[in-house]
Amino acid sequence: MSDSRAALLRTGLTLAGLRLAGGVAAFAATPIIARRFGLDPALDSFYIASSIPFVLSSIALIGGLETAVPPIFRQFSLTTEATDENGWGFVNALWPPALAGALVAASVSFVLMPALLPCIAPGLDATRQSVAVSMARALLLAPIIAAPVGVWRGALIAKHKLIGPAALVATGSAVYFAIVALAPAALGAWTLVAATLAAGLTGLAGLLIVFPRALTARLRPTLNLRHPALPTALALLAPLALNELVYHADIVIMRGYASQVSAGTVAAYEFATRPLGALITLLLAGIVAPAFPELARTARDLPAFRATLNRTLKIMIAAALPLAVGLALLSGPVVRLLYERGRFTAEDAALVSAALAALTPYFFLTALAQPLAYATYARQQPLWTLAASAAGLAFSAVGGYFLSRQFGLLGIAIGDGLGAVPLAGVLLWWRWRNTMD
């Protein structure tokens, strides 16, 4: 094994270990939520409320700023201290307008929230709509936190400092778990609002306190809208942001469909998707994230780029396929083991396990699409991923709409799976057209 492959493997294993620890801590909160609430309609209000803040936060973090920064940082920061300072100059010119943009988006969303949420989830009654609006407004603090964090973490990733940010994510997950586990029952679903915001604040505080030499010593905000890297960053970030909007719109739309099935169906959909989301996050951190700097570095060296991408795809398939098959065959025991206690009944478990089994094709195809999406970002061709996500959204939205009316939650899960087919298909076509000789 070459030194680069050995280093990639070590980094991947370390990141996977950290993500596993953080994922276990965050996911361990889900059975507590299930035991405490079951399929209580109060959870519907929280998950609907989190939709817009979640999309905005995703644009600011992994799918947006954190992904846009590394390729551009590397163009301005090569090997010497002088060029390294050029890279940090780009970062210092980017994060203040990113923060200002998040503040504007959060402010507009805050004002429009009473009109937006009824459009997202028309099935919620007036009482739950009112609660959801209050929760959503509080959760808008999350994207404001995420904007500078996304830029700073992107700079660290560009400099191959992957372990520290992953450790902070794991710490934030532990904080989330602690709040969910220890909060008094009187807080109700507001416990989840507090836990979500506390996890974000932990990541921000960690970057400012734990990494003073690697990061904060160079954080000198500059209002330099003429910095030569900003047009390039904007050109890359705009389609990335649109891609995140389209990609996560699927979740928002499915929650809206679930709100029209029956009370508690939004919560049931979330409980079905949580194991899959946790696994995709683990695969992303352990397999794709360590490979992304190498993909960015070799973006103009087609043979090396192709070798890194093919290796990453093989590892992803080897990991995701048996997980998908296992979940499809064992969805019932998995759901009962995770959730069936307290207020989460056997009837709830049967509903959720059927949806989980139906979602496993979606899980595999989405996992397969992740290395390909990041490869398009590395080659600064994000419009391909945007097109793939748009096609996937169209399929899942139409399929989920009709199937949910016939089959309820199971129809929503099948509709999600339909959307993953064009998502993976378009990106595989990009790989064939753009990385083959």
Short mmCIF file of C-alpha atoms in Angstrom, two decimals:
data_model
loop_
_atom_site.label_atom_id
_atom_site.label_comp_id
_atom_site.label_asym_id
_atom_site.label_seq_id
_atom_site.Cartn_x
_atom_site.Cartn_y
_atom_site.Cartn_z
CA MET A 1 0.00 0.00 0.00
CA SER A 2 1.37 3.41 -1.00
CA ASP A 3 1.95 6.10 1.59
CA SER A 4 -0.93 8.21 0.23
CA ARG A 5 -3.35 5.29 0.41
CA ALA A 6 -2.18 4.40 3.89
CA ALA A 7 -2.61 7.99 5.01
CA LEU A 8 -6.06 8.13 3.44
CA LEU A 9 -7.00 4.89 5.19
CA ARG A 10 -5.74 6.12 8.58
CA THR A 11 -7.55 9.41 8.21
CA GLY A 12 -10.71 7.64 7.09
CA LEU A 13 -10.62 5.26 10.04
CA THR A 14 -10.02 8.09 12.49
CA LEU A 15 -12.82 10.17 11.02
CA ALA A 16 -15.11 7.17 10.95
CA GLY A 17 -14.32 6.54 14.61
CA LEU A 18 -15.08 10.13 15.55
CA ARG A 19 -18.21 10.18 13.44
CA LEU A 20 -19.24 6.85 14.93
CA ALA A 21 -18.82 8.26 18.42
CA GLY A 22 -20.73 11.41 17.54
CA GLY A 23 -23.32 9.49 15.56
CA VAL A 24 -23.90 7.07 18.42
CA ALA A 25 -24.28 9.99 20.84
CA ALA A 26 -26.73 11.83 18.57
CA PHE A 27 -28.62 8.73 17.52
CA ALA A 28 -28.82 7.48 21.11
CA ALA A 29 -31.07 10.47 21.71
CA THR A 30 -33.61 9.13 19.20
CA PRO A 31 -34.75 6.15 21.32
CA ILE A 32 -35.12 8.53 24.25
CA ILE A 33 -37.29 10.79 22.11
CA ALA A 34 -39.32 7.76 20.98
CA ARG A 35 -39.80 6.55 24.54
CA ARG A 36 -40.82 9.99 25.78
CA PHE A 37 -43.10 11.04 22.90
CA GLY A 38 -43.98 8.01 20.78
CA LEU A 39 -45.76 9.39 17.71
CA ASP A 40 -47.03 12.41 19.65
CA PRO A 41 -48.28 15.17 17.28
CA ALA A 42 -46.06 17.59 19.23
CA LEU A 43 -43.11 16.03 17.38
CA ASP A 44 -44.82 16.86 14.09
CA SER A 45 -44.65 20.54 15.07
CA PHE A 46 -40.92 20.34 15.83
CA TYR A 47 -39.94 18.52 12.65
CA ILE A 48 -41.99 20.89 10.48
CA ALA A 49 -40.49 23.84 12.38
CA SER A 50 -36.95 22.62 11.74
CA SER A 51 -37.42 22.40 7.96
CA ILE A 52 -36.42 25.92 6.87
CA PRO A 53 -33.62 26.38 9.46
CA PHE A 54 -32.29 22.94 8.48
CA VAL A 55 -32.11 23.86 4.79
CA LEU A 56 -30.41 27.19 5.53
CA SER A 57 -27.91 25.51 7.86
CA SER A 58 -27.12 22.86 5.25
CA ILE A 59 -26.36 25.54 2.67
CA ALA A 60 -23.93 27.13 5.14
CA LEU A 61 -22.24 23.89 6.16
CA ILE A 62 -21.36 20.65 4.39
CA GLY A 63 -23.22 21.21 1.13
CA GLY A 64 -22.35 24.86 0.71
CA LEU A 65 -19.57 26.98 2.20
CA GLU A 66 -17.64 24.05 3.66
CA THR A 67 -17.56 22.44 0.23
CA ALA A 68 -16.93 25.60 -1.80
CA VAL A 69 -13.95 26.82 0.22
CA PRO A 70 -11.36 23.98 -0.16
CA PRO A 71 -10.84 24.06 -3.96
CA ILE A 72 -10.55 27.86 -4.01
CA PHE A 73 -8.40 28.01 -0.87
CA ARG A 74 -5.98 25.59 -2.49
CA GLN A 75 -5.71 27.82 -5.56
CA PHE A 76 -4.60 30.72 -3.37
CA SER A 77 -2.57 28.73 -0.83
CA LEU A 78 0.06 26.31 -2.07
CA THR A 79 3.14 25.44 -0.04
CA THR A 80 4.82 28.56 1.28
CA GLU A 81 3.84 30.83 4.15
CA ALA A 82 3.31 33.73 1.75
CA THR A 83 0.83 31.85 -0.42
CA ASP A 84 -0.76 30.41 2.71
CA GLU A 85 -1.53 33.96 3.81
CA ASN A 86 -3.25 34.50 0.45
CA GLY A 87 -5.57 31.61 1.27
CA TRP A 88 -6.40 33.03 4.69
CA GLY A 89 -7.00 36.41 3.05
CA PHE A 90 -9.68 34.75 0.94
CA VAL A 91 -11.26 33.20 4.05
CA ASN A 92 -11.28 36.52 5.90
CA ALA A 93 -12.91 38.21 2.91
CA LEU A 94 -15.56 35.48 2.60
CA TRP A 95 -16.91 34.80 6.07
CA PRO A 96 -18.20 38.31 6.93
CA PRO A 97 -20.48 38.50 3.84
CA ALA A 98 -21.46 34.86 4.45
CA LEU A 99 -22.53 35.79 7.97
CA ALA A 100 -24.37 38.86 6.65
CA GLY A 101 -26.18 36.68 4.11
CA ALA A 102 -27.23 34.22 6.82
CA LEU A 103 -28.52 37.10 8.94
CA VAL A 104 -30.59 38.45 6.05
CA ALA A 105 -32.00 35.01 5.19
CA ALA A 106 -32.84 34.33 8.84
CA SER A 107 -34.48 37.74 9.26
CA VAL A 108 -36.66 37.35 6.16
CA SER A 109 -37.61 33.82 7.23
CA PHE A 110 -38.46 35.05 10.73
CA VAL A 111 -40.92 37.61 9.33
CA LEU A 112 -42.47 35.26 6.75
CA MET A 113 -42.60 32.13 8.91
CA PRO A 114 -46.34 32.37 9.75
CA ALA A 115 -47.07 32.33 6.01
CA LEU A 116 -44.41 29.77 5.03
CA LEU A 117 -45.16 26.92 7.42
CA PRO A 118 -48.83 26.46 6.44
CA CYS A 119 -47.61 26.07 2.84
CA ILE A 120 -45.02 23.49 3.89
CA ALA A 121 -47.36 21.44 6.10
CA PRO A 122 -51.01 22.16 5.32
CA GLY A 123 -52.09 19.15 7.38
CA LEU A 124 -51.15 20.68 10.74
CA ASP A 125 -54.03 22.13 12.75
CA ALA A 126 -53.95 25.75 13.95
CA THR A 127 -52.53 24.90 17.38
CA ARG A 128 -49.62 22.88 16.03
CA GLN A 129 -49.00 25.50 13.33
CA SER A 130 -48.65 28.19 16.01
CA VAL A 131 -46.21 26.09 18.02
CA ALA A 132 -44.23 25.25 14.88
CA VAL A 133 -43.86 28.93 13.97
CA SER A 134 -42.44 29.75 17.43
CA MET A 135 -40.01 26.83 17.26
CA ALA A 136 -38.90 27.67 13.73
CA ARG A 137 -38.15 31.26 14.66
CA ALA A 138 -35.97 30.11 17.54
CA LEU A 139 -34.16 27.60 15.32
CA LEU A 140 -33.18 30.33 12.83
CA LEU A 141 -30.21 30.98 15.10
CA ALA A 142 -28.70 27.74 13.71
CA PRO A 143 -27.91 29.01 10.16
CA ILE A 144 -26.49 32.24 11.60
CA ILE A 145 -24.04 30.11 13.60
CA ALA A 146 -23.39 27.84 10.64
CA ALA A 147 -22.31 30.50 8.13
CA PRO A 148 -18.91 31.46 9.60
CA VAL A 149 -18.39 27.91 10.86
CA GLY A 150 -18.86 26.58 7.33
CA VAL A 151 -16.14 28.88 5.96
CA TRP A 152 -13.69 28.12 8.76
CA ARG A 153 -14.22 24.39 8.60
CA GLY A 154 -13.78 24.52 4.83
CA ALA A 155 -10.40 26.21 5.31
CA LEU A 156 -9.30 23.54 7.77
CA ILE A 157 -10.40 20.80 5.36
CA ALA A 158 -8.37 22.47 2.59
CA LYS A 159 -5.32 22.28 4.87
CA HIS A 160 -6.04 18.60 5.58
CA LYS A 161 -6.96 19.35 9.21
CA LEU A 162 -9.90 16.95 9.24
CA ILE A 163 -9.72 15.43 12.69
CA GLY A 164 -10.33 18.55 14.80
CA PRO A 165 -13.58 19.57 13.08
CA ALA A 166 -14.84 16.00 13.28
CA ALA A 167 -14.03 15.94 16.99
CA LEU A 168 -16.06 19.11 17.47
CA VAL A 169 -19.01 17.60 15.62
CA ALA A 170 -18.81 14.58 17.92
CA THR A 171 -18.72 16.88 20.94
CA GLY A 172 -21.77 18.74 19.67
CA SER A 173 -23.57 15.43 19.28
CA ALA A 174 -22.71 14.51 22.85
CA VAL A 175 -24.11 17.85 24.02
CA TYR A 176 -27.30 17.18 22.02
CA PHE A 177 -27.67 13.78 23.66
CA ALA A 178 -27.07 15.14 27.16
CA ILE A 179 -29.76 17.80 26.80
CA VAL A 180 -32.31 15.36 25.39
CA ALA A 181 -31.55 12.84 28.15
CA LEU A 182 -31.49 15.26 31.08
CA ALA A 183 -34.02 17.97 30.19
CA PRO A 184 -37.16 18.03 32.35
CA ALA A 185 -40.30 16.55 30.82
CA ALA A 186 -42.06 19.90 31.23
CA LEU A 187 -40.06 21.30 28.29
CA GLY A 188 -41.80 18.91 25.93
CA ALA A 189 -40.70 19.14 22.29
CA TRP A 190 -38.87 22.40 23.07
CA THR A 191 -36.16 20.12 24.46
CA LEU A 192 -35.22 19.32 20.86
CA VAL A 193 -34.98 23.01 19.98
CA ALA A 194 -32.62 23.61 22.90
CA ALA A 195 -30.52 20.54 22.04
CA THR A 196 -30.22 21.54 18.37
CA LEU A 197 -29.04 25.07 19.15
CA ALA A 198 -26.66 23.89 21.88
CA ALA A 199 -24.97 21.51 19.44
CA GLY A 200 -24.39 24.36 16.96
CA LEU A 201 -23.04 26.69 19.62
CA THR A 202 -20.65 23.95 20.74
CA GLY A 203 -19.15 23.78 17.24
CA LEU A 204 -18.75 27.54 17.09
CA ALA A 205 -17.17 27.81 20.54
CA GLY A 206 -14.86 24.91 19.81
CA LEU A 207 -13.51 26.50 16.63
CA LEU A 208 -12.88 29.78 18.43
CA ILE A 209 -11.32 28.23 21.55
CA VAL A 210 -9.73 24.92 20.61
CA PHE A 211 -8.03 25.98 17.36
CA PRO A 212 -6.44 29.36 18.09
CA ARG A 213 -3.20 28.55 16.26
CA ALA A 214 -4.73 26.74 13.33
CA LEU A 215 -7.60 29.09 12.78
CA THR A 216 -8.52 32.02 15.00
CA ALA A 217 -5.06 33.63 14.93
CA ARG A 218 -5.78 34.37 11.26
CA LEU A 219 -9.45 35.33 11.61
CA ARG A 220 -9.26 39.00 10.75
CA PRO A 221 -12.58 39.98 9.17
CA THR A 222 -12.11 42.18 6.13
CA LEU A 223 -14.74 43.96 4.09
CA ASN A 224 -13.07 43.34 0.76
CA LEU A 225 -15.79 42.66 -1.77
CA ARG A 226 -13.22 43.07 -4.56
CA HIS A 227 -11.08 40.14 -3.43
CA PRO A 228 -10.21 38.19 -6.61
CA ALA A 229 -11.40 34.89 -5.14
CA LEU A 230 -14.90 36.07 -4.23
CA PRO A 231 -16.35 35.90 -7.78
CA THR A 232 -15.01 32.35 -8.10
CA ALA A 233 -16.43 31.45 -4.70
CA LEU A 234 -19.80 32.93 -5.61
CA ALA A 235 -19.83 31.12 -8.95
CA LEU A 236 -19.25 27.82 -7.13
CA LEU A 237 -21.40 28.58 -4.10
CA ALA A 238 -24.53 29.63 -6.01
CA PRO A 239 -25.13 26.22 -7.64
CA LEU A 240 -24.05 24.50 -4.42
CA ALA A 241 -26.65 26.47 -2.49
CA LEU A 242 -29.28 25.71 -5.11
CA ASN A 243 -28.32 22.05 -4.97
CA GLU A 244 -28.73 21.98 -1.20
CA LEU A 245 -32.05 23.73 -1.52
CA VAL A 246 -33.26 21.21 -4.08
CA TYR A 247 -31.78 18.20 -2.28
CA HIS A 248 -33.26 19.05 1.11
CA ALA A 249 -36.53 20.25 -0.38
CA ASP A 250 -37.27 16.54 -0.76
CA ILE A 251 -37.29 16.15 3.03
CA VAL A 252 -39.48 19.22 3.47
CA ILE A 253 -41.96 18.03 0.83
CA MET A 254 -42.18 14.55 2.34
CA ARG A 255 -42.86 16.07 5.76
CA GLY A 256 -45.65 18.09 4.17
CA TYR A 257 -47.18 14.98 2.64
CA ALA A 258 -46.88 13.19 5.98
CA SER A 259 -48.69 16.04 7.75
CA GLN A 260 -51.71 15.35 5.53
CA VAL A 261 -51.87 11.62 6.29
CA SER A 262 -52.64 11.67 10.01
CA ALA A 263 -51.35 13.14 13.27
CA GLY A 264 -48.01 11.59 14.18
CA THR A 265 -47.08 10.55 10.62
CA VAL A 266 -44.41 13.26 10.35
CA ALA A 267 -42.78 11.83 13.47
CA ALA A 268 -43.09 8.29 12.07
CA TYR A 269 -41.35 9.38 8.86
CA GLU A 270 -38.53 10.91 10.91
CA PHE A 271 -38.08 7.78 13.01
CA ALA A 272 -37.89 5.70 9.81
CA THR A 273 -35.29 7.94 8.19
CA ARG A 274 -33.07 8.48 11.25
CA PRO A 275 -31.13 5.16 11.05
CA LEU A 276 -30.50 5.77 7.34
CA GLY A 277 -29.45 9.37 7.89
CA ALA A 278 -27.05 8.31 10.63
CA LEU A 279 -25.47 5.69 8.38
CA ILE A 280 -25.13 8.08 5.41
CA THR A 281 -23.49 10.64 7.69
CA LEU A 282 -21.04 8.01 8.92
CA LEU A 283 -20.22 6.90 5.37
CA LEU A 284 -19.83 10.51 4.27
CA ALA A 285 -17.42 11.33 7.08
CA GLY A 286 -15.45 8.09 6.96
CA ILE A 287 -15.20 7.61 3.20
CA VAL A 288 -16.00 10.77 1.23
CA ALA A 289 -14.66 13.53 3.50
CA PRO A 290 -11.09 12.12 3.66
CA ALA A 291 -11.07 11.72 -0.12
CA PHE A 292 -12.39 15.21 -0.93
CA PRO A 293 -9.08 17.09 -0.43
CA GLU A 294 -7.39 14.57 -2.72
CA LEU A 295 -10.16 14.95 -5.30
CA ALA A 296 -9.72 18.73 -5.15
CA ARG A 297 -5.92 18.43 -5.44
CA THR A 298 -6.06 16.13 -8.49
CA ALA A 299 -9.03 17.81 -10.19
CA ARG A 300 -6.88 18.80 -13.21
CA ASP A 301 -4.91 15.54 -13.29
CA LEU A 302 -7.52 13.26 -14.83
CA PRO A 303 -5.81 9.86 -14.27
CA ALA A 304 -5.11 10.61 -10.60
CA PHE A 305 -8.57 12.09 -10.13
CA ARG A 306 -10.22 9.07 -11.73
CA ALA A 307 -8.19 6.68 -9.57
CA THR A 308 -9.20 8.48 -6.36
CA LEU A 309 -12.86 8.64 -7.38
CA ASN A 310 -13.00 4.98 -8.43
CA ARG A 311 -11.35 3.88 -5.20
CA THR A 312 -13.81 5.93 -3.17
CA LEU A 313 -16.78 4.53 -5.09
CA LYS A 314 -15.62 0.95 -4.56
CA ILE A 315 -15.27 1.51 -0.82
CA MET A 316 -18.71 3.14 -0.67
CA ILE A 317 -20.38 0.26 -2.52
CA ALA A 318 -18.64 -2.31 -0.33
CA ALA A 319 -19.91 -0.55 2.79
CA ALA A 320 -23.38 0.61 1.72
CA LEU A 321 -24.69 -2.46 -0.11
CA PRO A 322 -24.58 -4.94 2.81
CA LEU A 323 -26.00 -2.26 5.12
CA ALA A 324 -28.94 -1.70 2.75
CA VAL A 325 -29.65 -5.42 2.40
CA GLY A 326 -29.39 -5.97 6.15
CA LEU A 327 -31.77 -3.11 6.96
CA ALA A 328 -34.28 -4.31 4.36
CA LEU A 329 -34.33 -7.81 5.86
CA LEU A 330 -34.17 -6.81 9.52
CA SER A 331 -36.16 -3.56 9.60
CA GLY A 332 -38.69 -4.98 12.05
CA PRO A 333 -36.19 -6.15 14.69
CA VAL A 334 -34.12 -2.98 14.23
CA VAL A 335 -37.09 -0.68 14.87
CA ARG A 336 -38.33 -2.72 17.82
CA LEU A 337 -34.87 -2.77 19.36
CA LEU A 338 -34.34 0.95 18.88
CA TYR A 339 -37.71 2.41 19.67
CA GLU A 340 -40.36 0.08 21.13
CA ARG A 341 -40.63 1.20 24.74
CA GLY A 342 -42.44 3.83 26.77
CA ARG A 343 -44.98 5.65 24.62
CA PHE A 344 -43.70 4.06 21.40
CA THR A 345 -46.06 1.10 20.91
CA ALA A 346 -45.91 -2.11 18.87
CA GLU A 347 -48.33 -0.53 16.37
CA ASP A 348 -45.95 2.41 15.99
CA ALA A 349 -43.05 -0.02 15.44
CA ALA A 350 -44.92 -1.88 12.68
CA LEU A 351 -45.66 1.39 10.86
CA VAL A 352 -42.09 2.67 11.09
CA SER A 353 -40.41 -0.64 10.19
CA ALA A 354 -42.41 -0.96 6.94
CA ALA A 355 -41.31 2.55 5.95
CA LEU A 356 -37.69 1.79 6.86
CA ALA A 357 -37.64 -1.31 4.66
CA ALA A 358 -39.11 0.67 1.74
CA LEU A 359 -36.43 3.36 2.15
CA THR A 360 -33.42 1.05 1.86
CA PRO A 361 -33.05 1.44 -1.95
CA TYR A 362 -33.07 5.20 -1.38
CA PHE A 363 -30.32 4.75 1.21
CA PHE A 364 -28.04 2.78 -1.11
CA LEU A 365 -28.46 5.02 -4.14
CA THR A 366 -28.04 8.19 -2.08
CA ALA A 367 -24.87 6.79 -0.49
CA LEU A 368 -23.55 5.90 -3.96
CA ALA A 369 -24.26 9.44 -5.16
CA GLN A 370 -22.22 11.14 -2.42
CA PRO A 371 -18.68 10.51 -3.82
CA LEU A 372 -19.89 11.51 -7.27
CA ALA A 373 -21.44 14.75 -5.99
CA TYR A 374 -18.24 15.72 -4.19
CA ALA A 375 -16.26 14.86 -7.32
CA THR A 376 -18.31 17.40 -9.30
CA TYR A 377 -17.55 19.99 -6.60
CA ALA A 378 -13.82 19.21 -6.79
CA ARG A 379 -13.83 19.79 -10.56
CA GLN A 380 -15.99 22.90 -10.04
CA GLN A 381 -18.87 21.42 -12.04
CA PRO A 382 -21.64 21.54 -9.42
CA LEU A 383 -24.37 22.11 -12.00
CA TRP A 384 -24.31 18.38 -12.65
CA THR A 385 -25.18 17.64 -9.04
CA LEU A 386 -27.83 20.35 -9.15
CA ALA A 387 -29.37 18.72 -12.22
CA ALA A 388 -29.26 15.32 -10.56
CA SER A 389 -30.91 16.64 -7.41
CA ALA A 390 -33.58 18.47 -9.41
CA ALA A 391 -34.43 15.31 -11.33
CA GLY A 392 -34.55 13.34 -8.11
CA LEU A 393 -36.78 15.94 -6.46
CA ALA A 394 -39.23 15.85 -9.38
CA PHE A 395 -39.52 12.06 -9.25
CA SER A 396 -39.89 11.86 -5.47
CA ALA A 397 -42.33 14.80 -5.27
CA VAL A 398 -44.65 13.39 -7.92
CA GLY A 399 -44.33 9.80 -6.72
CA GLY A 400 -44.75 10.72 -3.07
CA TYR A 401 -47.80 12.88 -3.83
CA PHE A 402 -49.79 10.11 -5.50
CA LEU A 403 -48.50 7.19 -3.46
CA SER A 404 -49.06 8.92 -0.10
CA ARG A 405 -52.75 9.27 -0.89
CA GLN A 406 -53.04 5.57 -1.61
CA PHE A 407 -50.57 4.04 0.88
CA GLY A 408 -49.89 6.74 3.49
CA LEU A 409 -46.44 6.64 5.07
CA LEU A 410 -45.40 3.61 3.01
CA GLY A 411 -46.20 5.53 -0.18
CA ILE A 412 -44.04 8.45 0.97
CA ALA A 413 -41.12 6.08 1.54
CA ILE A 414 -41.52 4.50 -1.90
CA GLY A 415 -41.71 7.97 -3.46
CA ASP A 416 -38.42 8.89 -1.81
CA GLY A 417 -36.86 5.80 -3.34
CA LEU A 418 -38.04 6.78 -6.83
CA GLY A 419 -36.22 10.09 -6.49
CA ALA A 420 -32.90 8.43 -5.73
CA VAL A 421 -32.84 6.68 -9.13
CA PRO A 422 -32.30 9.80 -11.30
CA LEU A 423 -30.10 11.33 -8.58
CA ALA A 424 -27.58 8.50 -8.86
CA GLY A 425 -28.19 7.99 -12.59
CA VAL A 426 -27.33 11.53 -13.66
CA LEU A 427 -24.16 11.56 -11.55
CA LEU A 428 -23.04 8.21 -12.96
CA TRP A 429 -23.58 9.66 -16.43
CA TRP A 430 -21.40 12.63 -15.46
CA ARG A 431 -18.67 10.23 -14.35
CA TRP A 432 -18.84 8.40 -17.68
CA ARG A 433 -18.74 11.60 -19.73
CA ASN A 434 -16.19 13.58 -17.71
CA THR A 435 -13.71 11.15 -16.20
CA MET A 436 -13.29 8.56 -18.94
CA ASP A 437 -10.57 8.85 -21.59
#
